[in-house]
PDB file of C-alpha atoms in Angstrom:
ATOM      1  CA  UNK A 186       0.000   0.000   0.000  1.00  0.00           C
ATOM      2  CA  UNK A 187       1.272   3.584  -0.744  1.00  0.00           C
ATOM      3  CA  UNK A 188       2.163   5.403   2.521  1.00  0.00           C
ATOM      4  CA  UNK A 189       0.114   8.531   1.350  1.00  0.00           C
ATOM      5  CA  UNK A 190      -3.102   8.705   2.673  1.00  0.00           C
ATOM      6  CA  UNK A 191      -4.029  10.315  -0.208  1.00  0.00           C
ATOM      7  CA  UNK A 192      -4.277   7.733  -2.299  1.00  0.00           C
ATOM      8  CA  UNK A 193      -6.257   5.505   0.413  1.00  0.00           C
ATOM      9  CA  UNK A 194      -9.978   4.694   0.437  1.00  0.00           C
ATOM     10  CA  UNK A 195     -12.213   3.013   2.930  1.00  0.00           C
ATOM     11  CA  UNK A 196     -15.159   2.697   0.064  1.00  0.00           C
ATOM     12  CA  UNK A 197     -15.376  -1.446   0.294  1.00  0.00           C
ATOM     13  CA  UNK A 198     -18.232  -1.541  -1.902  1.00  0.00           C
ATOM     14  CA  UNK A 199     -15.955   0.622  -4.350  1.00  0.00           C
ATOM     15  CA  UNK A 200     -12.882  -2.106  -3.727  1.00  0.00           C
ATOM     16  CA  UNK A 201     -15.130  -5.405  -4.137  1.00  0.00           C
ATOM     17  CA  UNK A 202     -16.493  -4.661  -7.028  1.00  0.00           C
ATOM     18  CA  UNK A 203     -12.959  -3.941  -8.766  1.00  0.00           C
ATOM     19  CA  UNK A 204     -11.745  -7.012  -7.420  1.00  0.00           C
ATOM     20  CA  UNK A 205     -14.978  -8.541  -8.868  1.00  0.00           C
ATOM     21  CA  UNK A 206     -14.439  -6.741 -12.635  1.00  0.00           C
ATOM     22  CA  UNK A 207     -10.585  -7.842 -12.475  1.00  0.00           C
ATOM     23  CA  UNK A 208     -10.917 -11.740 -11.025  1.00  0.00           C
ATOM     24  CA  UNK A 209      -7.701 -12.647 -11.152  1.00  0.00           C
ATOM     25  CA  UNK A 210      -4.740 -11.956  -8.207  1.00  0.00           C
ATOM     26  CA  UNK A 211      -1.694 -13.231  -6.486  1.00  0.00           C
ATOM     27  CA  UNK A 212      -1.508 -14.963  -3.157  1.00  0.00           C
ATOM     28  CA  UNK A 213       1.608 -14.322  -1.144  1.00  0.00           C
ATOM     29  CA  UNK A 214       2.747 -16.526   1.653  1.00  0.00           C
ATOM     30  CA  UNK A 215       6.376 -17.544   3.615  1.00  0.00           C
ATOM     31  CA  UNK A 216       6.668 -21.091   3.204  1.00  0.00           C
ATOM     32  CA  UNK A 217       9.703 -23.049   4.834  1.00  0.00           C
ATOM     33  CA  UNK A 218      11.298 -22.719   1.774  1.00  0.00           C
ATOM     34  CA  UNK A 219      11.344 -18.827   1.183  1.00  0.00           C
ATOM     35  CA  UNK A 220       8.498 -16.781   0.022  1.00  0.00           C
ATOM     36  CA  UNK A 221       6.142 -17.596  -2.928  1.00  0.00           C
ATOM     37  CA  UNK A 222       3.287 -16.125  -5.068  1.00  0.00           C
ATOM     38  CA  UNK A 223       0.977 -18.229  -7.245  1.00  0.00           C
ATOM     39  CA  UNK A 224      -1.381 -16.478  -9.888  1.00  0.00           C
ATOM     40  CA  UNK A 225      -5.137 -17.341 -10.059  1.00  0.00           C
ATOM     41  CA  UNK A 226      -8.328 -16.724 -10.783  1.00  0.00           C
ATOM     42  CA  UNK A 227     -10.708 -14.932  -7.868  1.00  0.00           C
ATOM     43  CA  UNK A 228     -14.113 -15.064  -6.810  1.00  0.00           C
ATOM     44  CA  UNK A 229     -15.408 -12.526  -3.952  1.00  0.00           C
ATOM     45  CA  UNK A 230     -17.951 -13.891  -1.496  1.00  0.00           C
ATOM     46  CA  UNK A 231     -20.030 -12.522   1.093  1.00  0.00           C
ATOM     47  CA  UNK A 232     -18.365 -11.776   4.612  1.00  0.00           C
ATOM     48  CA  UNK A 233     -16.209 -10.779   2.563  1.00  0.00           C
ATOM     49  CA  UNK A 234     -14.324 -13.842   1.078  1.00  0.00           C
ATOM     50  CA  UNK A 235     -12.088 -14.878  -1.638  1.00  0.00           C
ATOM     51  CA  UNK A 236     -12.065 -18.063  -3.325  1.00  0.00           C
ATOM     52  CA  UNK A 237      -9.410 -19.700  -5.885  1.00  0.00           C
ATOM     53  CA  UNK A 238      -8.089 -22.753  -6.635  1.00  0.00           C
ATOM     54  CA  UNK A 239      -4.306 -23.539  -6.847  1.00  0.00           C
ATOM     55  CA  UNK A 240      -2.368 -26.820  -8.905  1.00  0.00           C
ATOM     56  CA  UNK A 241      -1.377 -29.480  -6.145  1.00  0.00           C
ATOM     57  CA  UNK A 242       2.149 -28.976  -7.154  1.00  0.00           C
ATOM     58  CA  UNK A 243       1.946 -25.479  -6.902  1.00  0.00           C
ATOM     59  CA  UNK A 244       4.869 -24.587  -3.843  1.00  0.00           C
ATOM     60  CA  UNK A 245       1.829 -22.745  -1.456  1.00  0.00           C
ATOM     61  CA  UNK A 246      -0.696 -25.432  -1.854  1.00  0.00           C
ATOM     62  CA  UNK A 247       0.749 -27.615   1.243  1.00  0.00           C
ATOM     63  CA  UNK A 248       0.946 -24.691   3.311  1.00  0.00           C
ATOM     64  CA  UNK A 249      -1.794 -22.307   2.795  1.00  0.00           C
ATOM     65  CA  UNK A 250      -4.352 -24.478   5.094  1.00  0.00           C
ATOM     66  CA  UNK A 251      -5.004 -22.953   8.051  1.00  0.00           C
ATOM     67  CA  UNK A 252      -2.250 -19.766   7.169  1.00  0.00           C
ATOM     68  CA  UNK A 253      -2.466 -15.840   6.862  1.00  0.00           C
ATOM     69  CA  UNK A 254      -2.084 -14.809   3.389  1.00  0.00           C
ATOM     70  CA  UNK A 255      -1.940 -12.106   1.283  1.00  0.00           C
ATOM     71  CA  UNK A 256      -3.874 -11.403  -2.082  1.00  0.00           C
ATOM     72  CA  UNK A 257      -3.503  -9.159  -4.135  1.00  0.00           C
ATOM     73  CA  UNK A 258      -5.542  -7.585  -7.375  1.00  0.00           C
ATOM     74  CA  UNK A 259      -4.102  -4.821 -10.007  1.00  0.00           C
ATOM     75  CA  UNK A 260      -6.069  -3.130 -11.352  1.00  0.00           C
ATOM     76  CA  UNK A 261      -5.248  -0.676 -14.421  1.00  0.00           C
ATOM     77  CA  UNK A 262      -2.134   1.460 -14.383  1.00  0.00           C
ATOM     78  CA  UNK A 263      -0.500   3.815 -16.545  1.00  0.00           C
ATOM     79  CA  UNK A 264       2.870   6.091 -17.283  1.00  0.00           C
ATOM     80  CA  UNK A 265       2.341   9.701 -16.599  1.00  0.00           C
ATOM     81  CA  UNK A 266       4.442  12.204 -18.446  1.00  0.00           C
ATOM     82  CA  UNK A 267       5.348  15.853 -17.319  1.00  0.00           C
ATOM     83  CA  UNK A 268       3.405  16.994 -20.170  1.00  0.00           C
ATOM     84  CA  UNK A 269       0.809  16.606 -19.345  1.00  0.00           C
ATOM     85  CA  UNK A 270       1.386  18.827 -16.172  1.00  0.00           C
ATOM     86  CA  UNK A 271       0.841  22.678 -15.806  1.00  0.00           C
ATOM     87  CA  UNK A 272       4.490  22.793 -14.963  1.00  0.00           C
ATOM     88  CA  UNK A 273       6.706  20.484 -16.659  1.00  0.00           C
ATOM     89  CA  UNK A 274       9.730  20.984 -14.564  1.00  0.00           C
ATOM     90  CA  UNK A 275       9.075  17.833 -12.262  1.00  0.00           C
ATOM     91  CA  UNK A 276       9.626  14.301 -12.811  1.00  0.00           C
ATOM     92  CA  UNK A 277       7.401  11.057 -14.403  1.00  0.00           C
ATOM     93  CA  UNK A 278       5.010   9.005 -12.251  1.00  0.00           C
ATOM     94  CA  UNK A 279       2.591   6.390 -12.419  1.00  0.00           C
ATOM     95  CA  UNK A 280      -1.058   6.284 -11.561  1.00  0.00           C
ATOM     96  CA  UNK A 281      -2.277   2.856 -10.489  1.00  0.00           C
ATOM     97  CA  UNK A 282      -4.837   0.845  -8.537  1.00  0.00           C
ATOM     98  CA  UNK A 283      -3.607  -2.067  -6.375  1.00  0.00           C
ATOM     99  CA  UNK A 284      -5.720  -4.002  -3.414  1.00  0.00           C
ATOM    100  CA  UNK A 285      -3.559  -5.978  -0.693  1.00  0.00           C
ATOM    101  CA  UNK A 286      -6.415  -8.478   0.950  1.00  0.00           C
ATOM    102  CA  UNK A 287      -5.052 -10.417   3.941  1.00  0.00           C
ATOM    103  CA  UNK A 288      -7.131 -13.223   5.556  1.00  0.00           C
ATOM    104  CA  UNK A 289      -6.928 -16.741   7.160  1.00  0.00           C
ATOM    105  CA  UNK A 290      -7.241 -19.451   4.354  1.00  0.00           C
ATOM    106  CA  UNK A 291      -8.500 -22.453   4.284  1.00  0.00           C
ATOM    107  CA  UNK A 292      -8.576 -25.627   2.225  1.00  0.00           C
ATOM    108  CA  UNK A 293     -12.007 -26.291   0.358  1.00  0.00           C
ATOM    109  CA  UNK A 294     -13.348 -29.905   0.189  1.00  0.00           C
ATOM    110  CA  UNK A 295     -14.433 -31.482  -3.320  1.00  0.00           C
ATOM    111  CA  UNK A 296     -17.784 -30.649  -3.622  1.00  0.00           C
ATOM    112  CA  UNK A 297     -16.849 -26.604  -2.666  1.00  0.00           C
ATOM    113  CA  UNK A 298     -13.837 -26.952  -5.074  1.00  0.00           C
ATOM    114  CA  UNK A 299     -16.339 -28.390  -7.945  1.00  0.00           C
ATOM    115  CA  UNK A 300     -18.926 -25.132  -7.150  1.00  0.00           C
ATOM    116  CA  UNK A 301     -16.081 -22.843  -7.299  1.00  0.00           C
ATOM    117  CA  UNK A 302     -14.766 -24.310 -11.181  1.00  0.00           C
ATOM    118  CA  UNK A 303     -18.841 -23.971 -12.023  1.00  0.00           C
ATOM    119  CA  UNK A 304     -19.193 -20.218 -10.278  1.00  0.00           C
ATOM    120  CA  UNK A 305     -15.732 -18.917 -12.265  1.00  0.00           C
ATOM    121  CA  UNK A 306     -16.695 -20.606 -15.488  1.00  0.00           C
ATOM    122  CA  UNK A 307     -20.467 -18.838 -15.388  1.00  0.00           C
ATOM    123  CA  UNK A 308     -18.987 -15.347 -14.408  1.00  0.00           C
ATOM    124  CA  UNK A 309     -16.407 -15.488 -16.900  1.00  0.00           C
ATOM    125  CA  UNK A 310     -19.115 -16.984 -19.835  1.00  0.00           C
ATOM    126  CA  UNK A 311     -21.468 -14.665 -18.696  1.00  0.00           C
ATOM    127  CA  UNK A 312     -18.860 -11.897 -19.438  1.00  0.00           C
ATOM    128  CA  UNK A 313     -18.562 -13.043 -22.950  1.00  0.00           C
ATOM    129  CA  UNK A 314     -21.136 -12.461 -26.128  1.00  0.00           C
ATOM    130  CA  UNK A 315     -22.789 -15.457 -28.221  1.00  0.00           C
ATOM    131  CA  UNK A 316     -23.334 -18.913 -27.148  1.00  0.00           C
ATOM    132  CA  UNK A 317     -21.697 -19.349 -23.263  1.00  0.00           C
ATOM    133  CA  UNK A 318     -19.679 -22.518 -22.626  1.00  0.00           C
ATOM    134  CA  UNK A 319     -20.583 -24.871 -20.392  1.00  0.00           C
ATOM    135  CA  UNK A 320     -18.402 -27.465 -17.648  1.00  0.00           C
ATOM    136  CA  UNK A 321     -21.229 -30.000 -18.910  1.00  0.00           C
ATOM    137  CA  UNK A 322     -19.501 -30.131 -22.286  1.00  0.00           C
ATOM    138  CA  UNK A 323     -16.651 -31.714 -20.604  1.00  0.00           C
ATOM    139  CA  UNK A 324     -16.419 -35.406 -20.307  1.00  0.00           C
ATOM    140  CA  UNK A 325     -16.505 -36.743 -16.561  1.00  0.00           C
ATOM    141  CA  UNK A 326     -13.040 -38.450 -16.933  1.00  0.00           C
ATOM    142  CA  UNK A 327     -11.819 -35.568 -18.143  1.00  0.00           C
ATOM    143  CA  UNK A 328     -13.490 -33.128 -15.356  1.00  0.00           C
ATOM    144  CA  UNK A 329     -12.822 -35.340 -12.797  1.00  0.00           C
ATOM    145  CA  UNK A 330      -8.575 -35.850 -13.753  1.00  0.00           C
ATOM    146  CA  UNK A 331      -8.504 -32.227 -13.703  1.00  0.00           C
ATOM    147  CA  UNK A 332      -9.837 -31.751 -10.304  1.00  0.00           C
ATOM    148  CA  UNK A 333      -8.037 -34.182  -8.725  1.00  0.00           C
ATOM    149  CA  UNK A 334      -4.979 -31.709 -10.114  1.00  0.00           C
ATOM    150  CA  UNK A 335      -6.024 -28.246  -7.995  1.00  0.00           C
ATOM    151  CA  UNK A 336      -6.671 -27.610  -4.268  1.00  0.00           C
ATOM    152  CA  UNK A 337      -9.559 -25.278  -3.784  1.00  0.00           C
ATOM    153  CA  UNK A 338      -9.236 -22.190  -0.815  1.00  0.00           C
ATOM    154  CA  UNK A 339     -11.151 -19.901   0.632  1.00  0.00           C
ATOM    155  CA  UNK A 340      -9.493 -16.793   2.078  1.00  0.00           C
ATOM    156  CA  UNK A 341     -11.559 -14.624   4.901  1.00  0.00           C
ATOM    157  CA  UNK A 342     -10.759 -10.722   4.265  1.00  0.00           C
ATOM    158  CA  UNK A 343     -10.157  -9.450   7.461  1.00  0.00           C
ATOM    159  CA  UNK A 344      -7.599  -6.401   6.259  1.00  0.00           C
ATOM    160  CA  UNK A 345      -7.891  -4.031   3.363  1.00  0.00           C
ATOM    161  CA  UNK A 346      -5.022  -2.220   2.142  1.00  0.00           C
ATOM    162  CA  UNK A 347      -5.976  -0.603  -0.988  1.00  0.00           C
ATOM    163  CA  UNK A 348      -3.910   2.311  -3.350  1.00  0.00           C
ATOM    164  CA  UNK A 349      -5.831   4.361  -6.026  1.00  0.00           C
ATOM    165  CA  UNK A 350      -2.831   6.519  -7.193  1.00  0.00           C
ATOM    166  CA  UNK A 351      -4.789   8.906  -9.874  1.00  0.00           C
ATOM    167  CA  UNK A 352      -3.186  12.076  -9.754  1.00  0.00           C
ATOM    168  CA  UNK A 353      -4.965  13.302  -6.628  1.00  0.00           C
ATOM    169  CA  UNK A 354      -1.940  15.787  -6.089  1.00  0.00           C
ATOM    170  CA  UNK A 355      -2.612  17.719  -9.490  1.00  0.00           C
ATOM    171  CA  UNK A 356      -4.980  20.151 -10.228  1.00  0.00           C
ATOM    172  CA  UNK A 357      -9.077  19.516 -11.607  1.00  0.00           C
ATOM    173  CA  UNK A 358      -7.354  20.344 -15.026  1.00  0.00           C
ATOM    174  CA  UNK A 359      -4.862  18.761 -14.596  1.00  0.00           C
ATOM    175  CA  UNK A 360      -6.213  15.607 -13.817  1.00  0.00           C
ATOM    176  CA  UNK A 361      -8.629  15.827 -16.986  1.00  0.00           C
ATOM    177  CA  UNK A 362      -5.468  16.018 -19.242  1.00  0.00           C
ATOM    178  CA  UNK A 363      -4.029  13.082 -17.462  1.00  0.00           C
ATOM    179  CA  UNK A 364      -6.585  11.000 -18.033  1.00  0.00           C
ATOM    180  CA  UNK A 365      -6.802  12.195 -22.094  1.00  0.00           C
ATOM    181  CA  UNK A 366      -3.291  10.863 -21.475  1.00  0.00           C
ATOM    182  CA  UNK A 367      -3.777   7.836 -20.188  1.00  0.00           C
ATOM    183  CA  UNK A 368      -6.559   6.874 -23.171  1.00  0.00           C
ATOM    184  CA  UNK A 369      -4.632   7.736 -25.744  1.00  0.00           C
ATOM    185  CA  UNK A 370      -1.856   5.544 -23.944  1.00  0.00           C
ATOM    186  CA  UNK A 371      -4.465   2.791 -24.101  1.00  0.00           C
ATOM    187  CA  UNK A 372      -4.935   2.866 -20.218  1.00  0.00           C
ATOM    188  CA  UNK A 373      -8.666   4.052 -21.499  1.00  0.00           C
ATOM    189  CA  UNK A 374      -9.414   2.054 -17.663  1.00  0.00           C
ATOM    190  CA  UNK A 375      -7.267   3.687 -15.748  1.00  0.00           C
ATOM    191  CA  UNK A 376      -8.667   7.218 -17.501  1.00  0.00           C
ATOM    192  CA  UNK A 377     -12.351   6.031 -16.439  1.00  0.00           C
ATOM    193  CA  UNK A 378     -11.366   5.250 -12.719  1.00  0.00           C
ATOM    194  CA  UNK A 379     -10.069   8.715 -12.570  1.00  0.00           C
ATOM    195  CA  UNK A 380     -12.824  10.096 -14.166  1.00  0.00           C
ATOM    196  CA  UNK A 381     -15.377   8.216 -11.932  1.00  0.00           C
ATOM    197  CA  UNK A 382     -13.848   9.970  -8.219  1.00  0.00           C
ATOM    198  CA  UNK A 383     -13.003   6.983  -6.520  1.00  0.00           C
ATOM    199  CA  UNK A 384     -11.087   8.932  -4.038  1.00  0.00           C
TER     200      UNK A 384
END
């Protein structure tokens, strides 16, 4: 998290529903054998929780039962250029959204690890236009040798740590030509969270 407080926000609804639009972070964790990250798809739940599923090789499944982790999401992010300042004697920056989740995890059994695969596939079908996909179009063997291949975990969100970096410090103006900046950069994301006053 950014130390400024500026670029804080205690809006959860605001930071769910990113982390719902994005659906995918990385879970951090120490393990006995030095720190690790995996990468992963991400469902938020009520309370709030996080859910994801992990290969059984992967080096955090073994330990992550039971464990404190960290998740993160990032969100969209984009170069800004002194030009695009009133004064261009400064230096670049970047403007960014990042959420650090921290929670106790724990290890889903089968049937909650089969719900989650059906819940991500239908959020990310539903996302898509024409004819949606279905898990039913797979063949049992083939389902059920792919699930015996992931771990399933749940993650209860008990800490928030969340940065929207968007130029707060700069001027109304400013900020308006930063974000013209940032969509012809193709960040046109990053241009609509500034636009929208998250902070």
């Amino acid at each position: 998290m950014h130390p400024n407080p500026l670029f804080r926000s205690d809006d959860r609804a605001r930071m769910e529903a990113l982390v719902d639009r994005i659906g995918f972070g990385m879970v951090f964790m120490q393990t006995p054998d030095g720190p690790r990250v995996a990468h992963t798809p991400l469902l938020i739940g009520d309370g709030p929780t996080l859910r994801f599923h992990l290969a059984r090789a992967n080096a955090l499944t073994r330990h992550l039962d039971g464990t404190t982790a960290l998740i993160t999401v990032n969100g969209p992010h984009g170069y800004v250029s002194p030009r695009w300042y009133d004064n261009r004697d400064t230096v670049p920056t970047w403007d960014y959204v990042a959420i650090e989740m921290e929670g106790q995890v724990r290890q889903l059994d089968q049937s909650d690890l089969d719900q989650l695969l059906y819940d991500l596939i239908a959020k990310q079908e539903g996302r898509l236009e024409g004819q949606a996909w279905s898990a039913q179009e797979t063949s049992k063997p083939l389902w059920d040798g792919l699930l015996r291949g992931i771990t399933g975990f749940e993650m209860e969100i008990r800490e928030w740590r969340p940065t929207f970096k968007l130029s707060q410090k700069r001027t109304a103006d400013e900020r308006e030509r930063i974000a013209q900046g940032h969509d012809y950069a193709g960040s046109p994301g990053l241009a609509a969270i500034m636009r929208e006053g998250a902070v």
